[in-house]
Amino acid sequence: MGLGYVGLSTTVTMATKFETVGVDIDRRRVDELSAGKVPIHEKGLKTLLAKGLSSGRLKFSSQAFDLGSADAIFVAVGTPSSPDGSIDLSQVRKAATDIGGLVRVSSGKPLVIMRSTVVPGTLSTVVKPLIEETSGKKSGAGFWLCSNPEFLREGSAIADSLRPTRIVLGAAESGSMSSAKALYRKFYGRRTPQMVLTSPEGAELIKYGSNSYLAAKVSLINLLANLSETFPGTDINDVALGIGLDPRIGKQFLQAGPGFGGSCFGKDLKALSAYLRQMALDPSMLESVLRINDFQPSHVVALADAAVGSLAGKTVAVLGIAFKAETSDTRDSRSIPLIRGLLDKGAVVKAYDPVATLPESLRGAAQAKSLRDCLDGADLAITMTAWKEFQKVRPAEFARLMRSPTLVDARRIYDPAAYSKVLKYFAIGRGGNGPG
Ligand code: UDX
């Protein structure tokens, strides 16, 4: 249920082995998927979709009713932020009610698997009572219920679904746990990864804990990156390497840049902060992580302003609109506040992305048709997404196409030594070249 990134990746993955129906209320999406059209840029999705459809194992529907005879139902509906940052559970409630209706008429005992990210307690105090109320059956008697958070990264969601790092299962009754374990053992066979078995609240906390930790790593390195800029000769990439080589810390998620974006980190940290407040616990650590992240695009604008003297009237080429490479997703992309900041300073902004399009809210900026078109005549280029296409641009090409070849490498995708020989090269976390 729910054919966003998580639901769709889960659906096409499950269809490699099991009869699978993907359900979404968005009829257009259902029709497109049924015709083999992918709505998002996601590596491997088109191939698995085509394979599933041609095998006859995979179907799509806009009616929850079509899940009637399912042995297992995955809930992967959206859990967006409410205006106050807390989690909006309206789609979860609707899914639970729909499932209750299915359970009511079911002659079997379906396993309901909660994949949507929800704050601790949601499975036990919202989902379970709603299914029980609508179905007139008890959890453990009429259906099984299990929390099973996902850790899929956009851009590699299919690979992550096929080879997850771990399977986290949270269930109140042993029957629910056994049923979920059996499903995954049947699916992954000898390649079943380590399973972490816990309570529903434990599983819900693992998801928030993972995302909070990863986001905290990014904000810490960005804080240190901004500080590094005040010390000539200091480069955050060296600092990150020195920190990350400690096996207790690890090298991943220490890439300094314009901050984290996407559909998860910001939303989840806000939801956990709001929940901690509600529980009279201190959310300040998470709030600091978010504050540092909110600041980062304005720091890139300040670097850009200093790089060209003043941004007013300058033409700026923004390289990258998606929140990270290998996805068309622009949700919470750092390019959005960056472009707003550039426009506020009076710059003329052109943006280019191999797959993503500028959100409507950024009408003041123009979308370039190609990388060349974006760089052509620009006074300044800023790297915001680490696309391979951008990494291939040689310094001489920047110099040839741009009016005044100045580069702000906010994603740190170029070798400073080579690029600073030909261009005015500025970068996040590189001492001695920023405004400090
Ligand atoms: C994340 C989690 O990784 C995944 O487990 C969860 O299920 C959903 O949220 P995703 O949003 O796809 O996945 O992106 P991720 O690869 O985690 O990157 C998030 C953001 O952090 C991106 O904007 C990325 O550019 C940024 N980032 C990541 C950095 O700035 N530096 C890093 O070192 C790593």
Coordinates of C-alpha atoms and ligand atoms in Angstrom, one line a residue:
M1 CA 0.0 0.0 0.0
G2 CA 1.5 3.3 -1.1
L3 CA 3.7 3.5 -4.2
G4 CA 6.2 6.1 -3.4
Y5 CA 10.0 5.3 -3.3
V6 CA 9.7 2.7 -0.5
G7 CA 6.4 1.1 -1.6
L8 CA 7.4 0.9 -5.2
S9 CA 10.9 -0.5 -4.5
T10 CA 9.3 -3.1 -2.1
T11 CA 6.6 -4.0 -4.6
V12 CA 8.9 -4.7 -7.6
T13 CA 11.4 -6.5 -5.3
M14 CA 8.8 -8.8 -3.8
A15 CA 7.4 -9.5 -7.3
T16 CA 10.8 -11.2 -8.2
K17 CA 9.5 -14.1 -6.1
F18 CA 5.9 -13.6 -5.0
E19 CA 2.5 -12.7 -6.5
T20 CA 2.4 -9.0 -5.7
V21 CA -0.1 -6.2 -6.1
G22 CA 1.0 -2.6 -5.7
V23 CA -1.8 -0.3 -4.5
D24 CA -2.0 3.5 -4.6
I25 CA -4.9 6.0 -4.5
D26 CA -3.2 7.9 -7.4
R27 CA -4.9 6.3 -10.4
R28 CA -2.5 7.9 -12.9
R29 CA 0.5 6.4 -11.2
V30 CA -1.2 3.0 -11.2
D31 CA -2.1 3.2 -14.9
E32 CA 1.4 4.3 -15.8
L33 CA 3.0 1.6 -13.7
S34 CA 0.7 -1.0 -15.2
A35 CA 1.9 0.2 -18.7
G36 CA 5.5 -0.3 -17.5
K37 CA 6.3 3.5 -17.2
V38 CA 8.4 4.5 -14.2
P39 CA 7.4 7.7 -12.4
I40 CA 10.8 8.3 -10.8
H41 CA 14.4 8.1 -11.7
E42 CA 15.6 5.0 -9.8
K43 CA 18.4 2.7 -10.9
G44 CA 17.1 -0.8 -11.8
L45 CA 13.4 0.1 -11.3
K46 CA 12.4 0.0 -14.9
T47 CA 14.0 -3.4 -15.5
L48 CA 12.4 -5.0 -12.4
L49 CA 9.0 -3.4 -13.3
A50 CA 9.2 -4.8 -16.8
K51 CA 10.2 -8.3 -15.5
G52 CA 7.5 -8.3 -12.9
L53 CA 4.8 -7.3 -15.4
S54 CA 5.9 -9.8 -18.1
S55 CA 6.1 -12.6 -15.5
G56 CA 2.5 -12.0 -14.6
R57 CA 3.4 -11.9 -10.9
L58 CA 3.1 -8.1 -10.6
K59 CA -0.1 -6.1 -10.8
F60 CA -1.1 -2.6 -9.8
S61 CA -4.4 -1.3 -8.6
S62 CA -6.0 1.8 -7.1
Q63 CA -8.3 -0.3 -4.9
A64 CA -7.2 -1.6 -1.5
F65 CA -9.9 -4.2 -2.1
D66 CA -7.5 -5.9 -4.6
L67 CA -5.3 -6.9 -1.7
G68 CA -8.1 -9.0 -0.2
S69 CA -6.5 -12.4 -0.4
A70 CA -2.9 -11.3 0.4
D71 CA -0.9 -13.3 2.9
A72 CA 1.2 -10.2 3.7
I73 CA 0.4 -6.5 3.3
F74 CA 3.2 -3.9 3.4
V75 CA 2.1 -0.4 4.5
A76 CA 4.4 2.2 2.8
V77 CA 2.2 5.3 2.8
G78 CA 3.6 8.7 3.4
T79 CA 4.2 10.2 6.8
P80 CA 4.7 13.9 6.1
S81 CA 5.4 16.7 8.6
S82 CA 2.5 18.7 10.0
P83 CA 3.0 22.4 10.0
D84 CA 4.4 22.2 13.6
G85 CA 7.0 19.5 12.5
S86 CA 5.1 16.7 14.2
I87 CA 4.2 13.6 12.2
D88 CA 1.0 13.6 10.1
L89 CA -0.5 10.2 10.4
S90 CA -3.6 10.7 8.3
Q91 CA -2.4 8.3 5.5
V92 CA -1.4 5.7 8.1
R93 CA -4.8 5.9 9.7
K94 CA -6.5 5.5 6.3
A95 CA -4.3 2.5 5.4
A96 CA -5.0 0.9 8.8
T97 CA -8.8 1.4 8.3
D98 CA -8.7 0.0 4.8
I99 CA -6.7 -3.0 6.0
G100 CA -9.2 -3.5 8.9
G101 CA -11.9 -3.8 6.2
L102 CA -9.9 -6.4 4.4
V103 CA -9.2 -8.4 7.6
R104 CA -12.9 -8.3 8.5
V105 CA -13.8 -10.4 5.4
S106 CA -10.6 -12.4 5.2
S107 CA -10.7 -16.1 5.9
G108 CA -7.0 -16.2 6.4
K109 CA -4.7 -14.5 8.9
P110 CA -2.8 -11.8 6.9
L111 CA 0.5 -10.4 8.1
V112 CA 0.5 -6.6 8.2
I113 CA 3.9 -5.1 7.9
M114 CA 4.5 -1.5 8.7
R115 CA 7.3 0.0 6.6
S116 CA 6.3 3.7 6.8
T117 CA 8.4 5.7 9.2
V118 CA 6.4 6.5 12.3
V119 CA 7.2 7.7 15.8
P120 CA 7.5 5.1 18.6
G121 CA 4.2 3.9 19.8
T122 CA 2.4 4.4 16.5
L123 CA 2.0 0.7 15.7
S124 CA 0.7 -0.2 19.1
T125 CA -1.5 2.8 19.8
V126 CA -2.7 3.9 16.4
V127 CA -2.4 1.1 13.7
K128 CA -3.3 -1.9 15.9
P129 CA -6.5 -0.4 17.5
L130 CA -7.7 0.9 14.1
I131 CA -7.3 -2.5 12.4
E132 CA -8.9 -4.2 15.4
E133 CA -11.8 -1.8 15.5
T134 CA -12.5 -1.9 11.8
S135 CA -12.1 -5.7 11.5
G136 CA -13.7 -6.8 14.7
K137 CA -10.7 -9.2 15.1
K138 CA -7.8 -9.1 17.5
S139 CA -4.1 -8.8 16.6
G140 CA -2.6 -12.3 17.0
A141 CA -6.0 -13.9 16.3
G142 CA -7.4 -12.4 13.1
F143 CA -4.2 -10.9 11.7
W144 CA -0.4 -10.6 12.5
L145 CA 1.2 -7.2 12.9
C146 CA 4.8 -6.2 12.7
S147 CA 6.9 -3.1 12.5
N148 CA 9.6 -3.4 9.8
P149 CA 11.4 -0.1 9.0
E150 CA 13.3 0.3 5.8
F151 CA 16.7 1.8 5.2
L152 CA 16.6 2.3 1.4
R153 CA 18.6 5.1 -0.1
E154 CA 17.1 6.8 -3.1
G155 CA 19.3 6.1 -6.1
S156 CA 20.1 2.7 -4.8
A157 CA 16.7 1.7 -3.4
I158 CA 16.4 -1.4 -5.6
A159 CA 19.9 -2.7 -4.7
D160 CA 19.2 -1.9 -1.0
S161 CA 15.9 -3.9 -1.2
L162 CA 17.5 -6.9 -2.8
R163 CA 20.5 -6.8 -0.4
P164 CA 19.5 -5.1 2.8
T165 CA 22.1 -4.5 5.5
R166 CA 19.7 -5.8 8.1
I167 CA 16.1 -6.7 8.7
V168 CA 14.5 -5.0 11.7
L169 CA 11.3 -6.6 13.0
G170 CA 9.3 -5.3 15.9
A171 CA 6.3 -7.3 17.1
A172 CA 4.3 -7.6 20.3
E173 CA 3.3 -11.3 19.8
S174 CA 5.6 -14.1 18.9
G175 CA 3.3 -15.3 16.2
S176 CA 3.6 -12.0 14.3
M177 CA 7.4 -12.2 14.7
S178 CA 7.5 -15.8 13.4
S179 CA 5.3 -14.9 10.5
A180 CA 7.5 -11.9 9.5
K181 CA 10.7 -14.0 9.9
A182 CA 9.3 -16.7 7.7
L183 CA 8.3 -14.3 5.0
Y184 CA 11.8 -12.8 4.8
R185 CA 13.5 -16.2 5.1
K186 CA 11.4 -17.4 2.2
F187 CA 12.3 -14.3 0.1
Y188 CA 16.0 -14.0 0.8
G189 CA 16.8 -17.7 1.4
R190 CA 20.5 -18.2 2.2
R191 CA 21.1 -14.5 1.7
T192 CA 18.9 -13.5 4.5
P193 CA 20.8 -10.7 6.4
Q194 CA 21.0 -10.4 10.1
M195 CA 17.6 -9.9 11.7
V196 CA 17.1 -7.6 14.7
L197 CA 14.1 -8.7 16.7
T198 CA 12.6 -6.2 19.1
S199 CA 9.4 -4.6 20.2
P200 CA 7.4 -2.4 17.8
E201 CA 8.7 0.7 19.6
G202 CA 12.3 -0.6 19.4
A203 CA 11.9 -1.0 15.7
E204 CA 10.4 2.4 15.3
L205 CA 13.3 3.9 17.4
I206 CA 15.9 2.1 15.3
K207 CA 14.7 3.9 12.2
Y208 CA 14.7 7.4 13.8
G209 CA 18.0 6.6 15.5
S210 CA 19.7 5.6 12.2
N211 CA 18.5 8.7 10.4
S212 CA 19.3 11.0 13.3
Y213 CA 22.8 9.6 13.6
L214 CA 23.5 9.9 9.8
A215 CA 22.1 13.5 9.7
A216 CA 24.2 14.4 12.8
K217 CA 27.4 13.1 11.1
V218 CA 26.6 15.4 8.1
S219 CA 25.9 18.4 10.3
L220 CA 29.1 17.9 12.4
I221 CA 31.3 17.7 9.3
N222 CA 29.6 20.8 7.8
L223 CA 30.2 22.7 11.0
L224 CA 33.8 21.8 11.0
A225 CA 34.0 22.6 7.2
N226 CA 32.8 26.1 7.8
L227 CA 35.4 26.5 10.6
S228 CA 38.2 25.0 8.3
E229 CA 37.6 27.8 5.9
T230 CA 39.1 30.3 8.4
F231 CA 42.5 28.4 8.4
P232 CA 44.6 28.7 5.2
G233 CA 46.0 25.4 4.2
T234 CA 43.3 23.4 6.0
D235 CA 40.9 21.2 4.0
I236 CA 37.9 19.5 5.5
N237 CA 38.4 16.4 3.3
D238 CA 41.7 15.8 5.2
V239 CA 40.0 16.5 8.5
A240 CA 37.1 14.1 7.5
L241 CA 39.6 11.4 6.6
G242 CA 41.5 11.8 9.8
I243 CA 38.2 11.5 11.8
G244 CA 36.7 8.7 9.7
L245 CA 39.7 6.4 9.8
D246 CA 38.7 5.8 13.5
P247 CA 36.8 2.5 13.1
R248 CA 34.5 3.7 15.9
I249 CA 33.4 6.6 13.6
G250 CA 33.8 5.3 10.0
K251 CA 34.4 7.3 6.8
Q252 CA 30.9 7.3 5.4
F253 CA 28.6 10.4 5.8
L254 CA 31.5 12.7 6.5
Q255 CA 31.3 14.4 3.1
A256 CA 31.0 18.2 3.7
G257 CA 28.6 20.0 1.4
P258 CA 25.5 22.3 1.3
G259 CA 23.7 20.1 3.8
F260 CA 21.4 17.1 3.7
G261 CA 18.1 17.1 1.8
G262 CA 15.6 14.5 0.7
S263 CA 12.4 13.2 2.0
C264 CA 13.7 11.6 5.2
F265 CA 16.3 13.3 7.3
G266 CA 14.6 16.7 7.8
K267 CA 11.2 15.3 8.3
D268 CA 12.3 12.5 10.6
L269 CA 14.4 14.7 12.8
K270 CA 11.6 17.2 13.1
A271 CA 9.1 14.4 14.0
L272 CA 11.4 12.9 16.6
S273 CA 12.1 16.4 18.1
A274 CA 8.3 17.1 18.4
Y275 CA 7.8 13.7 19.9
L276 CA 10.6 14.1 22.4
R277 CA 9.1 17.5 23.5
Q278 CA 5.7 15.8 23.9
M279 CA 7.4 13.2 26.1
A280 CA 9.1 16.0 28.2
L281 CA 12.6 15.0 26.9
D282 CA 15.3 17.3 25.5
P283 CA 15.3 17.5 21.7
S284 CA 18.1 20.1 21.5
M285 CA 20.7 17.8 20.0
L286 CA 18.4 17.1 17.0
E287 CA 17.4 20.8 16.8
S288 CA 21.1 21.7 16.5
V289 CA 21.6 19.2 13.7
L290 CA 18.6 20.8 11.8
R291 CA 19.8 24.4 12.5
I292 CA 23.3 23.7 11.2
N293 CA 21.7 22.2 8.1
D294 CA 19.3 25.1 7.6
F295 CA 22.3 27.5 7.7
Q296 CA 24.5 25.7 5.2
P297 CA 22.9 26.9 1.9
S298 CA 23.2 30.5 3.1
H299 CA 26.9 29.8 3.8
V300 CA 27.2 28.7 0.1
V301 CA 25.6 31.9 -0.9
A302 CA 28.1 33.9 1.2
L303 CA 31.0 31.9 -0.4
A304 CA 29.5 32.7 -3.9
D305 CA 29.1 36.4 -3.0
A306 CA 32.7 36.7 -1.9
A307 CA 33.9 34.7 -4.9
V308 CA 32.6 37.2 -7.4
G309 CA 32.7 40.4 -5.3
S310 CA 29.0 40.8 -5.3
L311 CA 26.3 38.6 -6.7
A312 CA 24.1 41.5 -7.9
G313 CA 23.6 41.3 -11.7
K314 CA 25.9 38.3 -12.0
T315 CA 24.8 35.2 -13.9
V316 CA 25.1 32.1 -11.8
A317 CA 25.1 28.5 -13.1
V318 CA 23.7 26.1 -10.5
L319 CA 24.8 22.6 -11.2
G320 CA 22.3 20.2 -9.7
I321 CA 18.7 20.5 -8.6
A322 CA 18.1 17.0 -7.2
F323 CA 18.8 16.6 -3.5
K324 CA 21.6 14.1 -4.3
A325 CA 23.0 12.4 -7.4
E326 CA 21.2 9.4 -9.1
T327 CA 17.7 10.6 -8.2
S328 CA 15.1 13.0 -9.8
D329 CA 13.9 13.9 -6.3
T330 CA 14.0 17.6 -5.3
R331 CA 12.3 17.3 -2.0
D332 CA 14.1 19.4 0.6
S333 CA 17.0 19.8 -1.9
R334 CA 19.5 22.3 -0.7
S335 CA 19.5 23.8 -4.2
I336 CA 16.1 25.3 -3.4
P337 CA 17.2 27.6 -0.5
L338 CA 20.5 28.2 -2.4
I339 CA 18.7 29.5 -5.5
R340 CA 16.4 31.6 -3.4
G341 CA 19.4 33.1 -1.6
L342 CA 21.1 33.8 -5.0
L343 CA 17.9 35.5 -6.4
D344 CA 17.6 37.6 -3.2
K345 CA 21.1 38.9 -3.8
G346 CA 20.1 40.0 -7.3
A347 CA 21.8 37.2 -9.3
V348 CA 20.5 35.9 -12.6
V349 CA 20.2 32.1 -12.0
K350 CA 20.3 29.2 -14.5
A351 CA 20.1 25.7 -13.1
Y352 CA 20.8 22.4 -14.8
D353 CA 20.2 18.8 -13.7
P354 CA 20.4 15.7 -15.8
V355 CA 17.1 14.4 -14.6
A356 CA 15.4 16.8 -12.0
T357 CA 13.3 19.8 -12.8
L358 CA 13.2 23.1 -11.0
P359 CA 10.2 23.3 -8.6
E360 CA 7.5 25.8 -9.5
S361 CA 8.3 27.8 -6.4
L362 CA 11.6 28.9 -8.1
R363 CA 10.1 30.7 -11.1
G364 CA 12.7 33.4 -10.9
A365 CA 15.4 31.0 -12.0
A366 CA 15.7 29.4 -15.5
Q367 CA 16.2 25.7 -16.2
A368 CA 19.0 25.2 -18.6
K369 CA 18.6 22.4 -21.2
S370 CA 22.1 21.2 -21.0
L371 CA 25.2 21.6 -18.9
R372 CA 26.9 23.5 -21.7
D373 CA 23.8 25.8 -22.0
C374 CA 24.0 26.4 -18.2
L375 CA 27.6 27.3 -18.1
D376 CA 27.5 29.4 -21.3
G377 CA 28.3 33.0 -20.4
A378 CA 28.0 32.4 -16.6
D379 CA 30.1 34.5 -14.2
L380 CA 30.0 31.8 -11.5
A381 CA 29.2 28.1 -11.3
I382 CA 28.2 26.3 -8.1
T383 CA 28.1 22.5 -7.8
M384 CA 25.1 21.4 -5.7
T385 CA 24.7 17.7 -6.7
A386 CA 27.5 15.3 -7.3
W387 CA 26.3 14.0 -10.7
K388 CA 29.0 12.1 -12.7
E389 CA 28.3 14.4 -15.7
F390 CA 29.5 17.3 -13.6
Q391 CA 32.6 15.5 -12.3
K392 CA 33.8 15.0 -15.9
V393 CA 33.9 18.7 -16.7
R394 CA 37.6 19.7 -17.1
P395 CA 38.8 23.1 -15.8
A396 CA 39.5 24.2 -19.4
E397 CA 35.9 23.6 -20.4
F398 CA 34.6 25.8 -17.6
A399 CA 37.1 28.4 -18.7
R400 CA 36.1 28.2 -22.3
L401 CA 32.3 28.4 -21.7
M402 CA 32.0 30.9 -18.8
R403 CA 32.3 34.6 -19.0
S404 CA 34.5 34.8 -15.9
P405 CA 35.5 31.3 -14.8
T406 CA 34.8 31.1 -11.1
L407 CA 33.7 28.0 -9.4
V408 CA 32.2 27.3 -5.9
D409 CA 32.5 23.6 -5.4
A410 CA 29.8 23.1 -2.7
R411 CA 29.8 19.3 -3.2
R412 CA 33.6 19.0 -3.3
I413 CA 33.6 17.0 -6.5
Y414 CA 36.8 18.5 -8.0
D415 CA 40.5 18.2 -7.2
P416 CA 41.4 21.7 -5.9
A417 CA 45.0 21.5 -7.1
A418 CA 44.0 20.9 -10.7
Y419 CA 41.0 23.3 -10.9
S420 CA 42.6 26.2 -9.0
K421 CA 45.4 26.4 -11.6
V422 CA 42.9 27.3 -14.3
L423 CA 39.9 28.8 -12.4
K424 CA 39.1 30.9 -9.5
Y425 CA 38.3 27.9 -7.3
F426 CA 36.4 28.1 -4.0
A427 CA 35.1 25.2 -2.0
I428 CA 33.2 24.4 1.1
G429 CA 35.7 23.6 3.9
R430 CA 38.8 24.7 2.1
G431 CA 40.8 27.2 4.2
G432 CA 42.0 30.5 2.9
N433 CA 39.6 30.9 0.0
G434 CA 36.2 31.6 1.7
P435 CA 34.8 34.5 3.5
G436 CA 35.3 32.7 6.8
Ligands
UDX1 C1 18.2 8.3 3.8 C2 18.8 7.2 4.6 O1 20.2 7.0 4.2 C3 18.0 5.9 4.3 O2 18.6 4.8 5.1 C4 16.6 6.2 4.8 O3 15.8 5.1 4.6 C5 16.0 7.4 4.0 O4 16.9 8.5 4.2 P1 18.3 9.2 1.3 O5 17.3 10.3 1.8 O6 17.9 8.5 0.0 O7 18.3 8.1 2.4 O8 19.7 9.9 1.1 P2 21.1 9.7 1.8 O9 22.0 9.0 0.8 O10 21.1 9.2 3.1 O11 21.6 11.3 1.8 C6 20.8 12.2 2.4 C7 21.4 13.6 2.2 O12 22.6 13.8 2.9 C8 21.7 14.0 0.8 O13 21.2 15.3 0.5 C9 23.2 13.8 0.7 O14 23.7 14.6 -0.3 C10 23.6 14.3 2.1 N1 24.9 13.8 2.5 C11 25.1 12.5 2.7 C12 25.9 14.7 2.7 O15 25.8 15.9 2.5 N2 27.1 14.2 3.1 C13 27.4 12.9 3.3 O16 28.5 12.5 3.7 C14 26.3 12.0 3.1

